[in-house]
Amino acid sequence: MNVSREPLKPRQLPLDLGHLPGLSRDDLVVSSANLQAVGMIDRWPDWPAPVVLLAGPAGSGKTHLAAIWREHSGAIQLDASDIVAHVGEIGASPVLIDDADQGKLDQEGLFHLINAIRGAHSHLLITARSFPSAWGVSLPDLASRLKAAATVEIEEPDDLLLVGVITKLFADRQVDVEPHVVQFLVRRIERSLSTAIRVVEKLDRAALEHKSRITRVLAAEMIGALDAGQGELEL
């Protein structure tokens, strides 16, 4: 018995090229959601306090803003879990601590660092997903120092920011996507930048595997698969 089989559609195994995001000031997407945070970075060194904290959800652009400030200020970046050993090395240099609330925080080190920054009339930029009151700080002197910091919240993304971020994420991967596809994604995905990052990555991989452009149909099937909890798109 002859059984007819449809030819399998060729699939290309996508290589993980580690698409690095553009982190320059020109790459920054600005909207009302992050306008205050961008303004604070652009105002340096005219800051209202020696310590500034940028707080916002995952993927909201905190690391991008921190990278811009570090490039402009020449800041030294320290790991939040290993501060105390480096306090004596910073001199009068500005300091950056990214993702301070993601992992074990060196509380003693941060306390001494803030004192050193204040004594040197320098600046410390801290980024985190939450405000210090949620960090579980057990050192009263550190809690007091953090209360004196100037805090700026990055809000959940609006349409303008999501459009700009999704367009930028595709551009970082050197992928051209029609504006109507981007608008469709903005209307359909969860309103978070972490979701936008995930969807762009999966759409890029699916298009590479199937050697196709990223169309509205492909985007709809991807979102449908994600909504159904499949996580992956099978075409």
GROMACS .gro file of C-alpha atoms in nm:
model
  235
    1MET     CA    1   0.000   0.000   0.000
    2ASN     CA    2   0.138   0.332  -0.103
    3VAL     CA    3   0.107   0.606   0.153
    4SER     CA    4   0.150   0.958   0.023
    5ARG     CA    5   0.338   1.190   0.248
    6GLU     CA    6   0.354   1.566   0.230
    7PRO     CA    7   0.712   1.686   0.203
    8LEU     CA    8   0.839   1.820   0.532
    9LYS     CA    9   0.893   2.192   0.538
   10PRO     CA   10   1.265   2.248   0.584
   11ARG     CA   11   1.359   2.393   0.920
   12GLN     CA   12   1.677   2.579   0.995
   13LEU     CA   13   1.830   2.541   1.338
   14PRO     CA   14   1.881   2.898   1.459
   15LEU     CA   15   2.217   2.979   1.609
   16ASP     CA   16   2.225   3.156   1.942
   17LEU     CA   17   2.432   3.457   1.848
   18GLY     CA   18   2.378   3.630   2.181
   19HIS     CA   19   2.213   3.936   2.027
   20LEU     CA   20   2.354   4.221   2.230
   21PRO     CA   21   2.117   4.513   2.285
   22GLY     CA   22   2.222   4.862   2.191
   23LEU     CA   23   2.286   5.052   2.515
   24SER     CA   24   2.380   5.396   2.388
   25ARG     CA   25   2.184   5.715   2.454
   26ASP     CA   26   2.066   5.711   2.091
   27ASP     CA   27   1.920   5.362   2.142
   28LEU     CA   28   1.710   5.474   2.438
   29VAL     CA   29   1.332   5.477   2.389
   30VAL     CA   30   1.172   5.759   2.593
   31SER     CA   31   0.806   5.791   2.687
   32SER     CA   32   0.603   5.913   2.983
   33ALA     CA   33   0.673   5.579   3.156
   34ASN     CA   34   1.046   5.646   3.193
   35LEU     CA   35   1.068   6.021   3.137
   36GLN     CA   36   1.155   6.105   3.498
   37ALA     CA   37   1.426   5.840   3.513
   38VAL     CA   38   1.578   5.957   3.186
   39GLY     CA   39   1.568   6.315   3.311
   40MET     CA   40   1.755   6.217   3.627
   41ILE     CA   41   2.029   6.043   3.427
   42ASP     CA   42   2.060   6.339   3.190
   43ARG     CA   43   2.083   6.585   3.483
   44TRP     CA   44   2.397   6.430   3.630
   45PRO     CA   45   2.599   6.564   3.811
   46ASP     CA   46   2.323   6.804   3.915
   47TRP     CA   47   2.150   6.544   4.131
   48PRO     CA   48   1.930   6.621   4.433
   49ALA     CA   49   2.115   6.367   4.652
   50PRO     CA   50   2.445   6.175   4.653
   51VAL     CA   51   2.253   5.847   4.613
   52VAL     CA   52   1.993   5.793   4.341
   53LEU     CA   53   1.779   5.481   4.309
   54LEU     CA   54   1.602   5.379   3.987
   55ALA     CA   55   1.327   5.126   4.058
   56GLY     CA   56   1.123   4.946   3.794
   57PRO     CA   57   1.005   4.604   3.676
   58ALA     CA   58   1.221   4.353   3.493
   59GLY     CA   59   1.306   4.468   3.141
   60SER     CA   60   1.202   4.827   3.206
   61GLY     CA   61   1.534   4.973   3.091
   62LYS     CA   62   1.711   5.022   3.424
   63THR     CA   63   2.031   4.855   3.301
   64HIS     CA   64   2.020   5.060   2.980
   65LEU     CA   65   1.994   5.384   3.178
   66ALA     CA   66   2.267   5.267   3.413
   67ALA     CA   67   2.496   5.190   3.118
   68ILE     CA   68   2.439   5.538   2.974
   69TRP     CA   69   2.521   5.697   3.310
   70ARG     CA   70   2.827   5.480   3.363
   71GLU     CA   71   2.963   5.575   3.021
   72HIS     CA   72   2.898   5.946   3.083
   73SER     CA   73   3.021   5.960   3.442
   74GLY     CA   74   3.308   5.711   3.428
   75ALA     CA   75   3.152   5.528   3.722
   76ILE     CA   76   3.296   5.214   3.875
   77GLN     CA   77   3.048   4.925   3.879
   78LEU     CA   78   3.034   4.704   4.188
   79ASP     CA   79   2.844   4.382   4.250
   80ALA     CA   80   2.572   4.419   4.513
   81SER     CA   81   2.692   4.108   4.695
   82ASP     CA   82   3.058   4.213   4.711
   83ILE     CA   83   3.096   4.579   4.805
   84VAL     CA   84   3.294   4.609   5.126
   85ALA     CA   85   3.622   4.480   4.979
   86HIS     CA   86   3.621   4.756   4.715
   87VAL     CA   87   3.512   5.062   4.913
   88GLY     CA   88   3.872   5.169   4.969
   89GLU     CA   89   3.945   5.157   4.595
   90ILE     CA   90   3.684   5.397   4.463
   91GLY     CA   91   3.836   5.729   4.567
   92ALA     CA   92   3.615   6.009   4.438
   93SER     CA   93   3.478   5.805   4.144
   94PRO     CA   94   3.103   5.769   4.099
   95VAL     CA   95   2.976   5.415   4.159
   96LEU     CA   96   2.705   5.203   3.998
   97ILE     CA   97   2.528   4.906   4.157
   98ASP     CA   98   2.285   4.734   3.918
   99ASP     CA   99   2.006   4.498   4.034
  100ALA     CA  100   2.071   4.559   4.403
  101ASP     CA  101   1.771   4.353   4.512
  102GLN     CA  102   1.844   4.047   4.296
  103GLY     CA  103   2.051   3.828   4.526
  104LYS     CA  104   2.232   3.868   4.854
  105LEU     CA  105   2.301   4.233   4.937
  106ASP     CA  106   2.625   4.325   5.114
  107GLN     CA  107   2.457   4.553   5.367
  108GLU     CA  108   2.768   4.648   5.561
  109GLY     CA  109   2.949   4.720   5.237
  110LEU     CA  110   2.665   4.936   5.102
  111PHE     CA  111   2.650   5.134   5.426
  112HIS     CA  112   3.023   5.210   5.414
  113LEU     CA  113   3.004   5.283   5.041
  114ILE     CA  114   2.729   5.541   5.090
  115ASN     CA  115   2.934   5.706   5.362
  116ALA     CA  116   3.239   5.714   5.134
  117ILE     CA  117   3.034   5.858   4.847
  118ARG     CA  118   2.896   6.132   5.070
  119GLY     CA  119   3.239   6.210   5.212
  120ALA     CA  120   3.392   6.238   4.863
  121HIS     CA  121   3.100   6.451   4.733
  122SER     CA  122   3.050   6.191   4.464
  123HIS     CA  123   2.746   5.994   4.345
  124LEU     CA  124   2.606   5.642   4.369
  125LEU     CA  125   2.344   5.507   4.126
  126ILE     CA  126   2.151   5.199   4.238
  127THR     CA  127   1.900   5.011   4.023
  128ALA     CA  128   1.648   4.761   4.158
  129ARG     CA  129   1.309   4.611   4.083
  130SER     CA  130   1.165   4.732   4.413
  131PHE     CA  131   1.215   5.011   4.664
  132PRO     CA  132   1.451   4.958   4.960
  133SER     CA  133   1.160   4.903   5.200
  134ALA     CA  134   1.106   4.567   5.027
  135TRP     CA  135   1.470   4.455   5.039
  136GLY     CA  136   1.461   4.314   5.391
  137VAL     CA  137   1.740   4.545   5.510
  138SER     CA  138   1.828   4.448   5.868
  139LEU     CA  139   2.095   4.712   5.929
  140PRO     CA  140   1.919   5.020   6.075
  141ASP     CA  141   2.194   5.263   5.972
  142LEU     CA  142   2.175   5.140   5.612
  143ALA     CA  143   1.796   5.165   5.611
  144SER     CA  144   1.830   5.526   5.726
  145ARG     CA  145   2.082   5.605   5.451
  146LEU     CA  146   1.859   5.450   5.185
  147LYS     CA  147   1.559   5.653   5.301
  148ALA     CA  148   1.762   5.966   5.221
  149ALA     CA  149   1.824   5.854   4.860
  150ALA     CA  150   1.648   6.022   4.570
  151THR     CA  151   1.417   5.758   4.421
  152VAL     CA  152   1.269   5.750   4.073
  153GLU     CA  153   1.018   5.488   3.960
  154ILE     CA  154   1.001   5.357   3.605
  155GLU     CA  155   0.634   5.284   3.541
  156GLU     CA  156   0.474   5.003   3.343
  157PRO     CA  157   0.520   5.072   2.971
  158ASP     CA  158   0.269   5.272   2.773
  159ASP     CA  159   0.195   5.210   2.402
  160LEU     CA  160   0.464   5.449   2.284
  161LEU     CA  161   0.732   5.281   2.492
  162LEU     CA  162   0.624   4.929   2.392
  163VAL     CA  163   0.627   5.020   2.022
  164GLY     CA  164   0.972   5.173   2.055
  165VAL     CA  165   1.112   4.886   2.258
  166ILE     CA  166   0.977   4.611   2.031
  167THR     CA  167   1.107   4.795   1.724
  168LYS     CA  168   1.446   4.834   1.893
  169LEU     CA  169   1.458   4.468   1.999
  170PHE     CA  170   1.403   4.358   1.640
  171ALA     CA  171   1.661   4.612   1.518
  172ASP     CA  172   1.914   4.472   1.768
  173ARG     CA  173   1.866   4.138   1.593
  174GLN     CA  174   1.892   4.304   1.250
  175VAL     CA  175   1.534   4.203   1.169
  176ASP     CA  176   1.300   4.430   0.970
  177VAL     CA  177   0.938   4.409   1.084
  178GLU     CA  178   0.646   4.603   0.937
  179PRO     CA  179   0.499   4.871   1.169
  180HIS     CA  180   0.153   4.708   1.158
  181VAL     CA  181   0.302   4.387   1.298
  182VAL     CA  182   0.458   4.583   1.586
  183GLN     CA  183   0.125   4.755   1.654
  184PHE     CA  184  -0.049   4.417   1.655
  185LEU     CA  185   0.200   4.285   1.913
  186VAL     CA  186   0.149   4.590   2.135
  187ARG     CA  187  -0.229   4.533   2.134
  188ARG     CA  188  -0.203   4.160   2.210
  189ILE     CA  189   0.084   4.096   2.451
  190GLU     CA  190   0.093   4.148   2.825
  191ARG     CA  191   0.192   4.506   2.901
  192SER     CA  192   0.541   4.436   3.029
  193LEU     CA  193   0.881   4.478   2.874
  194SER     CA  194   0.991   4.133   2.989
  195THR     CA  195   0.706   3.984   2.782
  196ALA     CA  196   0.806   4.198   2.484
  197ILE     CA  197   1.162   4.065   2.508
  198ARG     CA  198   1.037   3.706   2.525
  199VAL     CA  199   0.797   3.743   2.231
  200VAL     CA  200   1.057   3.907   2.007
  201GLU     CA  201   1.308   3.631   2.084
  202LYS     CA  202   1.057   3.355   2.004
  203LEU     CA  203   0.935   3.524   1.686
  204ASP     CA  204   1.292   3.567   1.564
  205ARG     CA  205   1.371   3.201   1.631
  206ALA     CA  206   1.051   3.082   1.462
  207ALA     CA  207   1.119   3.295   1.153
  208LEU     CA  208   1.476   3.163   1.131
  209GLU     CA  209   1.366   2.801   1.171
  210HIS     CA  210   1.106   2.827   0.897
  211LYS     CA  211   1.294   3.074   0.677
  212SER     CA  212   1.003   3.316   0.675
  213ARG     CA  213   0.941   3.680   0.746
  214ILE     CA  214   0.782   3.790   1.069
  215THR     CA  215   0.424   3.855   0.960
  216ARG     CA  216   0.102   3.934   1.143
  217VAL     CA  217  -0.008   3.573   1.093
  218LEU     CA  218   0.314   3.439   1.249
  219ALA     CA  219   0.279   3.686   1.535
  220ALA     CA  220  -0.083   3.580   1.596
  221GLU     CA  221   0.012   3.211   1.602
  222MET     CA  222   0.300   3.280   1.841
  223ILE     CA  223   0.080   3.475   2.083
  224GLY     CA  224  -0.189   3.207   2.058
  225ALA     CA  225   0.068   2.941   2.151
  226LEU     CA  226   0.191   3.148   2.444
  227ASP     CA  227  -0.165   3.215   2.564
  228ALA     CA  228  -0.233   2.840   2.548
  229GLY     CA  229   0.069   2.779   2.768
  230GLN     CA  230   0.266   2.593   2.501
  231GLY     CA  231   0.563   2.825   2.526
  232GLU     CA  232   0.689   2.719   2.183
  233LEU     CA  233   0.534   2.766   1.841
  234GLU     CA  234   0.496   2.463   1.616
  235LEU     CA  235   0.407   2.556   1.259
   0.00000   0.00000   0.00000
